[in-house]
PDB file of C-alpha atoms in Angstrom:
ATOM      1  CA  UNK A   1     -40.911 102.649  93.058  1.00 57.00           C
ATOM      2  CA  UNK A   2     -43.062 101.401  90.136  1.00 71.00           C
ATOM      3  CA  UNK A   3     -41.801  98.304  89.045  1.00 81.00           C
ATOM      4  CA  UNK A   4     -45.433  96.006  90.656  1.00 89.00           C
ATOM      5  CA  UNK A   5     -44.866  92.812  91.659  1.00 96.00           C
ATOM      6  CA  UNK A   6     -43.139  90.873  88.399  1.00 97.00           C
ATOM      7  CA  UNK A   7     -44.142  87.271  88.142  1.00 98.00           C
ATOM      8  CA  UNK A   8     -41.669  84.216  87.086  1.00 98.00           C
ATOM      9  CA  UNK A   9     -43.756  81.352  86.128  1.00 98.00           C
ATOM     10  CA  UNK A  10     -42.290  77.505  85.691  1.00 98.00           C
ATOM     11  CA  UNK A  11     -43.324  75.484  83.577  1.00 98.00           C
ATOM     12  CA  UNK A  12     -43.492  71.970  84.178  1.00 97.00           C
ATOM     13  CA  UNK A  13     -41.689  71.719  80.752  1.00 96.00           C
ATOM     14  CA  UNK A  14     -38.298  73.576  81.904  1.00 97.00           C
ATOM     15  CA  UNK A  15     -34.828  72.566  82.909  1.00 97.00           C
ATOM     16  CA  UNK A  16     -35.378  73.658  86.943  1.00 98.00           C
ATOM     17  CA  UNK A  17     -31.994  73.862  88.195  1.00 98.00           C
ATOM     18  CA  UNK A  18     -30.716  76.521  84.814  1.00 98.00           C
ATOM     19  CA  UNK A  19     -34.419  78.068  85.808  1.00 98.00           C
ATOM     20  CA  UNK A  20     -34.091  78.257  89.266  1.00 98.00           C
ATOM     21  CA  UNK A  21     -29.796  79.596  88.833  1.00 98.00           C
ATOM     22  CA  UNK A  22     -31.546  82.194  87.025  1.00 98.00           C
ATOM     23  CA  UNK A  23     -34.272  83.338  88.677  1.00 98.00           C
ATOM     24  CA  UNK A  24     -32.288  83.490  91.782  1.00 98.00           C
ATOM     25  CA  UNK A  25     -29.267  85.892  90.237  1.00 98.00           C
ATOM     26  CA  UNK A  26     -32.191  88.338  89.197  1.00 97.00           C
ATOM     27  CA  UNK A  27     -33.548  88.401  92.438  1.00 98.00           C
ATOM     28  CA  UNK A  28     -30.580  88.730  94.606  1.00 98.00           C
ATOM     29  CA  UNK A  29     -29.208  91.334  92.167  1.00 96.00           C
ATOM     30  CA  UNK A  30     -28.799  93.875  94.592  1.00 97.00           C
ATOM     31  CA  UNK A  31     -30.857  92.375  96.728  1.00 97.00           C
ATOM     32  CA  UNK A  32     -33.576  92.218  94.964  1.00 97.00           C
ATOM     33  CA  UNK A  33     -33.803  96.406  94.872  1.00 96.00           C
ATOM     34  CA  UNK A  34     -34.376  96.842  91.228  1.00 95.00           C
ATOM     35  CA  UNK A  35     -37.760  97.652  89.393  1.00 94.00           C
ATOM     36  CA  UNK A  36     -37.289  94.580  86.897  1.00 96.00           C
ATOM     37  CA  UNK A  37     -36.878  92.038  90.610  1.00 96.00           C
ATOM     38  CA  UNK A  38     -38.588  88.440  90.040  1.00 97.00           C
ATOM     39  CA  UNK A  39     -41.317  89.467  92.835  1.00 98.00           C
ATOM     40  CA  UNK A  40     -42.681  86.193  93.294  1.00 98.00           C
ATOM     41  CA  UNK A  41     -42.507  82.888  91.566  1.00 98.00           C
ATOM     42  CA  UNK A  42     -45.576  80.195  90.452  1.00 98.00           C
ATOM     43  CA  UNK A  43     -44.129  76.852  90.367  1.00 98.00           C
ATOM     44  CA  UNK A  44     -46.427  73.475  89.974  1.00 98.00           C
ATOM     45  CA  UNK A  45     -47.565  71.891  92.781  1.00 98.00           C
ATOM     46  CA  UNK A  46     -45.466  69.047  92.264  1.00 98.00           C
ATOM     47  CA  UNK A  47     -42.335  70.705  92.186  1.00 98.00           C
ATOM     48  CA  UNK A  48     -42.440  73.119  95.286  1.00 98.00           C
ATOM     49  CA  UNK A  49     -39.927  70.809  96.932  1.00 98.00           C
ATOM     50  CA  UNK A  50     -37.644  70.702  94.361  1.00 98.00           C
ATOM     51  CA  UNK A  51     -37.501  74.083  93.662  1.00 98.00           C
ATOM     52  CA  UNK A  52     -36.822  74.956  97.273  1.00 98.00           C
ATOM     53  CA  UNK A  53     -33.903  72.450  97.307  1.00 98.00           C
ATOM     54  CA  UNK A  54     -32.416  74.111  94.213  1.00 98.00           C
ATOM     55  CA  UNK A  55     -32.813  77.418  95.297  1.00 98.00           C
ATOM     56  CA  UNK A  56     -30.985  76.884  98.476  1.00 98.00           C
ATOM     57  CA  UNK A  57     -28.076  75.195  96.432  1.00 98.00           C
ATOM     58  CA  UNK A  58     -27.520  78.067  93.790  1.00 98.00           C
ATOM     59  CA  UNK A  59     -27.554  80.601  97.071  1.00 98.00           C
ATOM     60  CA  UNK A  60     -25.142  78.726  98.422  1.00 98.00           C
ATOM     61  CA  UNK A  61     -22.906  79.017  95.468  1.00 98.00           C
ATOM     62  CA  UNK A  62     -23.240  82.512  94.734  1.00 97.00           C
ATOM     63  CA  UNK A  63     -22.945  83.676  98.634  1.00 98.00           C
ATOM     64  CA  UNK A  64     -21.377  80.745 100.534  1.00 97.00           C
ATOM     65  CA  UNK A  65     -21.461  83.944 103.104  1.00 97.00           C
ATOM     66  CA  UNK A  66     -23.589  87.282 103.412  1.00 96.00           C
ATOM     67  CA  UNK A  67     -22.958  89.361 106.408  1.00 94.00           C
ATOM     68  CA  UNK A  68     -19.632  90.794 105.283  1.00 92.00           C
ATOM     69  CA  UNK A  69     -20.085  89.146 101.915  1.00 95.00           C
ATOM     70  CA  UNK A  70     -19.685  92.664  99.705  1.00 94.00           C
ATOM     71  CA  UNK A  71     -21.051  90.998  96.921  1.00 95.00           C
ATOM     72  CA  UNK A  72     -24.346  90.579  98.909  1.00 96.00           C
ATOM     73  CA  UNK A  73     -26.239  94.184  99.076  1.00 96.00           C
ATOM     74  CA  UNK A  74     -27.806  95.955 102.443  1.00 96.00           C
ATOM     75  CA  UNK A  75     -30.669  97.086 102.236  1.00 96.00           C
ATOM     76  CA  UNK A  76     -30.957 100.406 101.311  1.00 95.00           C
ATOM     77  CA  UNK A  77     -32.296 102.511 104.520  1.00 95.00           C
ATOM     78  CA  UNK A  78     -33.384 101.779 107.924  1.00 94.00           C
ATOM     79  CA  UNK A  79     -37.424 102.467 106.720  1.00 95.00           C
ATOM     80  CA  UNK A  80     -37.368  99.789 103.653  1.00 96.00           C
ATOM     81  CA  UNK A  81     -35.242  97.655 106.494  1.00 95.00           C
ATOM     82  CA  UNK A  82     -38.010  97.788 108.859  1.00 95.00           C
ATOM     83  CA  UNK A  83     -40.623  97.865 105.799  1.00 97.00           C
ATOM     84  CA  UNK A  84     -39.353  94.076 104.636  1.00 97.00           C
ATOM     85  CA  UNK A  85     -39.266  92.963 108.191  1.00 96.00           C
ATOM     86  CA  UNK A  86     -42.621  93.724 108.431  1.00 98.00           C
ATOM     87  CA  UNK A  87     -43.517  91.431 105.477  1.00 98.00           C
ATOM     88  CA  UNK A  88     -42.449  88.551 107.625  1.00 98.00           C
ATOM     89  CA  UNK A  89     -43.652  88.924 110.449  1.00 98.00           C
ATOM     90  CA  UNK A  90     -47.063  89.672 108.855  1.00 98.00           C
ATOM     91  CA  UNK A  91     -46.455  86.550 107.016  1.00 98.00           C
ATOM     92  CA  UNK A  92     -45.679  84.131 109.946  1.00 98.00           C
ATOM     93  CA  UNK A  93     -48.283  85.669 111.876  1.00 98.00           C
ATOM     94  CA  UNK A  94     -50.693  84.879 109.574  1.00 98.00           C
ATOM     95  CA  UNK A  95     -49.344  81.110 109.283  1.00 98.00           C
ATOM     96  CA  UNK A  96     -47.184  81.181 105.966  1.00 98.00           C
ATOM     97  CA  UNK A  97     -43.787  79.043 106.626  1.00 98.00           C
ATOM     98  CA  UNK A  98     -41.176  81.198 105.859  1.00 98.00           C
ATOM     99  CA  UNK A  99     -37.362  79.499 104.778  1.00 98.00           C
ATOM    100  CA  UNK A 100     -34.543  81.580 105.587  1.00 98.00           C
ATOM    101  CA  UNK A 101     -31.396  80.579 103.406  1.00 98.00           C
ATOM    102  CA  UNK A 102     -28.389  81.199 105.366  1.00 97.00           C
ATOM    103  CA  UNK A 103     -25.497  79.341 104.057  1.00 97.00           C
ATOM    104  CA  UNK A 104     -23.140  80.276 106.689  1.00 97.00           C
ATOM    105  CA  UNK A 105     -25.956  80.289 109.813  1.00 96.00           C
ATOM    106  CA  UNK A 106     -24.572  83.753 110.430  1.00 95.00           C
ATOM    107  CA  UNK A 107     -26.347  85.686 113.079  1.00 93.00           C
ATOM    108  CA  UNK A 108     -28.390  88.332 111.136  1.00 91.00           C
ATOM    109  CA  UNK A 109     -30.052  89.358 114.595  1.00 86.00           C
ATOM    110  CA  UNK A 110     -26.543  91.532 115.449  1.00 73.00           C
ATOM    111  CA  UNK A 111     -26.194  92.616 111.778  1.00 69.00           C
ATOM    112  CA  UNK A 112     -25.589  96.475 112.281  1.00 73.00           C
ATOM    113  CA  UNK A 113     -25.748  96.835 108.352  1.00 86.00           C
ATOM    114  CA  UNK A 114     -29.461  96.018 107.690  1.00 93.00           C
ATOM    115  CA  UNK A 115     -28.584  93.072 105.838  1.00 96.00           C
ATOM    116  CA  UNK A 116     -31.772  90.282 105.407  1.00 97.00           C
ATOM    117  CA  UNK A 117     -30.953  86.874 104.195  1.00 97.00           C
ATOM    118  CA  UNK A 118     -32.570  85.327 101.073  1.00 98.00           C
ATOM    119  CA  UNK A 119     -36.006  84.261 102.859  1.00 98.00           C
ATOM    120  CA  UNK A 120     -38.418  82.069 100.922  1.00 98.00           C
ATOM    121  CA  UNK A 121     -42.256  82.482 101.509  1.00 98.00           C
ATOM    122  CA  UNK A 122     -44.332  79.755 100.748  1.00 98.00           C
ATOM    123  CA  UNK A 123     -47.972  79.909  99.513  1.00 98.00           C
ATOM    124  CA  UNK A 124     -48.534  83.168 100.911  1.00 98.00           C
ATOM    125  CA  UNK A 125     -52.256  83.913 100.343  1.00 97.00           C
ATOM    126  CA  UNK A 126     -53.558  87.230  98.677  1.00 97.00           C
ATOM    127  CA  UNK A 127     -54.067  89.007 102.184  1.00 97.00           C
ATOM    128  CA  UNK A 128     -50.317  88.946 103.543  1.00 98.00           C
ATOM    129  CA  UNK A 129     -48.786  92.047 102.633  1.00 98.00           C
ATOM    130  CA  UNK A 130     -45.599  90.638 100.560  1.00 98.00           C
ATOM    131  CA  UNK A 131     -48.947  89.450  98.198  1.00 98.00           C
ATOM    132  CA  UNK A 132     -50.167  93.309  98.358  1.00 96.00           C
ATOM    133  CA  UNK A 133     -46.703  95.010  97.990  1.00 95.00           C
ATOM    134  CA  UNK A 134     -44.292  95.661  95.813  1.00 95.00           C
ATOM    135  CA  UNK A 135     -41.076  93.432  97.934  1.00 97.00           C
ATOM    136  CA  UNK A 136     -38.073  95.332  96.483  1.00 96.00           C
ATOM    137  CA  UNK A 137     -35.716  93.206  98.887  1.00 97.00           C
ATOM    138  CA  UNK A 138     -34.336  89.480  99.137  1.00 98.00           C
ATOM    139  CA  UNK A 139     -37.870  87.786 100.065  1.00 98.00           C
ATOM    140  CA  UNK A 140     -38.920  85.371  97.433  1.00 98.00           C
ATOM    141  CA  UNK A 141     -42.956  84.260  97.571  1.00 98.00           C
ATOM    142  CA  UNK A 142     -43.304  81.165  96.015  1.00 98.00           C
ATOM    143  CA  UNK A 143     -46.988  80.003  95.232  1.00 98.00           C
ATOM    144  CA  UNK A 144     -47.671  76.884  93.808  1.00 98.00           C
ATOM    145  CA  UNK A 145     -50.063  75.754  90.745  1.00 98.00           C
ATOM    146  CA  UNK A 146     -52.149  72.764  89.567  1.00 98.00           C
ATOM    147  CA  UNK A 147     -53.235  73.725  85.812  1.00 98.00           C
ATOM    148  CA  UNK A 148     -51.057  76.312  83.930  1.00 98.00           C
ATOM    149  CA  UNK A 149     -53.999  78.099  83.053  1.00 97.00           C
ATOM    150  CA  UNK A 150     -54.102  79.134  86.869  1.00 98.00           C
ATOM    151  CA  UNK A 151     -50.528  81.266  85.896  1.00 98.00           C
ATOM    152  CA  UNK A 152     -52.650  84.027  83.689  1.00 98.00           C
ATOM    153  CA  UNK A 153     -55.319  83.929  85.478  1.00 98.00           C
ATOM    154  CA  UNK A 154     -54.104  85.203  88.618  1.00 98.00           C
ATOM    155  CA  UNK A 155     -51.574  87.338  86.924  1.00 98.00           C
ATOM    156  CA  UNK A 156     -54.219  88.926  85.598  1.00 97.00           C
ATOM    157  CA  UNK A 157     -56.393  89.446  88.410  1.00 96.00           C
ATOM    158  CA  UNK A 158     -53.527  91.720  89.985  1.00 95.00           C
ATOM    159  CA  UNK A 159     -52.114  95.167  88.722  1.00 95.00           C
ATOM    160  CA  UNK A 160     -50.035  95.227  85.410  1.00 95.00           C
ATOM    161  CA  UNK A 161     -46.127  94.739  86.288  1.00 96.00           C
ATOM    162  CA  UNK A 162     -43.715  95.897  84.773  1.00 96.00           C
ATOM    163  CA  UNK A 163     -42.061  92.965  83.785  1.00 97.00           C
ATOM    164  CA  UNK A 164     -43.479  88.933  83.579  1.00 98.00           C
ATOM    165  CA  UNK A 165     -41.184  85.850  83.229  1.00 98.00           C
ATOM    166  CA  UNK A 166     -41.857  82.630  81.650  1.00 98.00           C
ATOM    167  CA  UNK A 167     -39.897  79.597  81.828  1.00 98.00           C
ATOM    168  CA  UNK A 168     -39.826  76.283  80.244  1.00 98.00           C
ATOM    169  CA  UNK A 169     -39.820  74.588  76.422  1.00 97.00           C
ATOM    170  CA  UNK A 170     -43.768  74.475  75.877  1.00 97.00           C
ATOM    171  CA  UNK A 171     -43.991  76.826  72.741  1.00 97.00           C
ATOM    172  CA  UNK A 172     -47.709  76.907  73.365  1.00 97.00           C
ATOM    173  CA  UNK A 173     -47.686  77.999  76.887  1.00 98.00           C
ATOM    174  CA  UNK A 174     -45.273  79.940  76.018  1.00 98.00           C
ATOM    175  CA  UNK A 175     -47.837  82.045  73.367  1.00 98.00           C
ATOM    176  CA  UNK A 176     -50.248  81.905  76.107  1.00 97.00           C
ATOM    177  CA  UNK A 177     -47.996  83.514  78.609  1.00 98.00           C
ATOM    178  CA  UNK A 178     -47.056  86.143  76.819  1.00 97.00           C
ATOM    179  CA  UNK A 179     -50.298  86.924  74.474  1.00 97.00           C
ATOM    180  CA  UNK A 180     -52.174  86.548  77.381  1.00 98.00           C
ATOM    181  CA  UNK A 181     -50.283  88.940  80.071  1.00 97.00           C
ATOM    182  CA  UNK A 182     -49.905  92.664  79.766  1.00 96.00           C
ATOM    183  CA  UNK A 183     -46.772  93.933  81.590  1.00 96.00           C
ATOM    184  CA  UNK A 184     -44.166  96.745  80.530  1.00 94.00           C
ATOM    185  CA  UNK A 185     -41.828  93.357  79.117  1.00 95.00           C
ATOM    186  CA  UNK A 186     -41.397  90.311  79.067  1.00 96.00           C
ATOM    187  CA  UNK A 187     -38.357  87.604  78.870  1.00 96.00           C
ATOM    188  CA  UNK A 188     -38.671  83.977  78.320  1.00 98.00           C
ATOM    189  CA  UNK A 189     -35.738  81.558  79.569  1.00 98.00           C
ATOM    190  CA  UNK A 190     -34.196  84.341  81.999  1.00 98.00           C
ATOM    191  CA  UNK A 191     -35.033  87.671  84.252  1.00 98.00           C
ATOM    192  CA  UNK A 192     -34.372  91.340  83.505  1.00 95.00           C
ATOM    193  CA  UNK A 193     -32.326  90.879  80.082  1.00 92.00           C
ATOM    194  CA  UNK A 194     -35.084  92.546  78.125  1.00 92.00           C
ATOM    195  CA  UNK A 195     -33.887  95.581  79.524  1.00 90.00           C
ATOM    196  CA  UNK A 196     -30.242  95.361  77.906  1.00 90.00           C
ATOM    197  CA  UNK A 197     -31.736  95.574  74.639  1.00 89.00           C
ATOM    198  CA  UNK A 198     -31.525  98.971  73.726  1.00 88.00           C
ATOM    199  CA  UNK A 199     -33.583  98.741  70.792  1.00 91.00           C
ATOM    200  CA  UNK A 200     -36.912  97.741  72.168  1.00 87.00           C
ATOM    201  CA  UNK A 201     -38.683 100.592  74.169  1.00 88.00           C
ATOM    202  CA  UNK A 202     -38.341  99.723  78.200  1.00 89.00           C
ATOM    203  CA  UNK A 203     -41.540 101.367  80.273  1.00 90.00           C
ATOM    204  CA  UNK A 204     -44.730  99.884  82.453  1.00 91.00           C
ATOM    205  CA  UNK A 205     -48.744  99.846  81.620  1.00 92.00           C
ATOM    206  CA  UNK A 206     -51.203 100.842  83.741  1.00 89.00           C
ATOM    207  CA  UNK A 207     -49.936 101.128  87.864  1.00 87.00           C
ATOM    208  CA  UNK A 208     -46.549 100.108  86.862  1.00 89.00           C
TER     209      UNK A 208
END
């Protein structure tokens, strides 16, 4: 898989709940196993709880249940099972708080069907491996920012994805987001609908 790790970044100057309705049907699309995924999120500082809050209320309206939801995907095998599971515990073993979004408080623990619920992870730093590696499941990092100019930089000090989100109304973050990113494409407002236009060429750049 050679999709990277696709950033979504929110601008401070965005409607949060249409953003956040958004960026979670991309993700969960198929749980999150597609190469266009949102792989992790950069919201302002400000708005972390917010964001969390909304997130946990569009779940709940798309997937008031999971385990035998069949609109809510397995993952794939038994190895990418074990591989996600592995992101979290690295993550909680190295002190992240991870939010498990589980509308129903099913028990996942006896799910025979390798089924993970939507699991946020908060301010991950660069050494946990969901950080390192490509997710490619239903875990959703979500790192937080003071100055926008933050967004691009650290976008830019990691591999080129193949695909970077902006959101919000700020026409000149907007130019700065997307003149200064590289990535295979880009959408503003929404996730993954570059791809349904058949007319532009769909590909990465560089490791992606």
């Amino acid at each position: 898989e050679l999709g990277g790790k696709s950033p979504v970044v929110v601008s401070r100057d965005v409607d949060l709940t249409q953003a956040v309705e958004r960026i979670v049907v991309g993700k969960l699309l198929n749980s999150g196993q597609a190469c266009i995924t949102p792989d992790y999120i950069m919201v302002p500082e400000e708005k972390l709880e917010d964001v969390i809050k909304l997130i946990f209320a569009a779940v709940k309206s798309m997937y008031p249940t999971l385990l035998n939801n069949q609109q809510y995907t397995s993952v794939i095998n038994d190895r990418h099972y074990q591989r996600l599971t592995r992101y979290l515990a690295d993550a909680r073993e190295k002190g992240v708080k991870t939010i498990a979004i589980n509308p129903a408080d099913e028990d996942f623990e006896a799910s025979p069907n390798q089924k993970i619920p939507p699991t946020l992870i908060i301010n991950p730093s660069d050494e946990t491996l969901c950080m390192q590696e490509e997710i490619f499941g239903p875990l959703l990092p979500i790192k937080t920012y003071k100055a926008f100019e933050e967004t691009i930089a650290y976008i830019n000090s990691n591999p080129r994805p193949l695909a970077a989100y902006y959101f919000g109304n700020n026409k000149t973050e907007e130019e700065k987001f997307l003149t200064g990113t590289t990535s295979g494409g880009a959408c503003v407002n929404d996730v993954m609908f570059h791809m349904l236009q058949k007319d532009l060429p769909f590909g990465g750049v560089g490791p992606s």
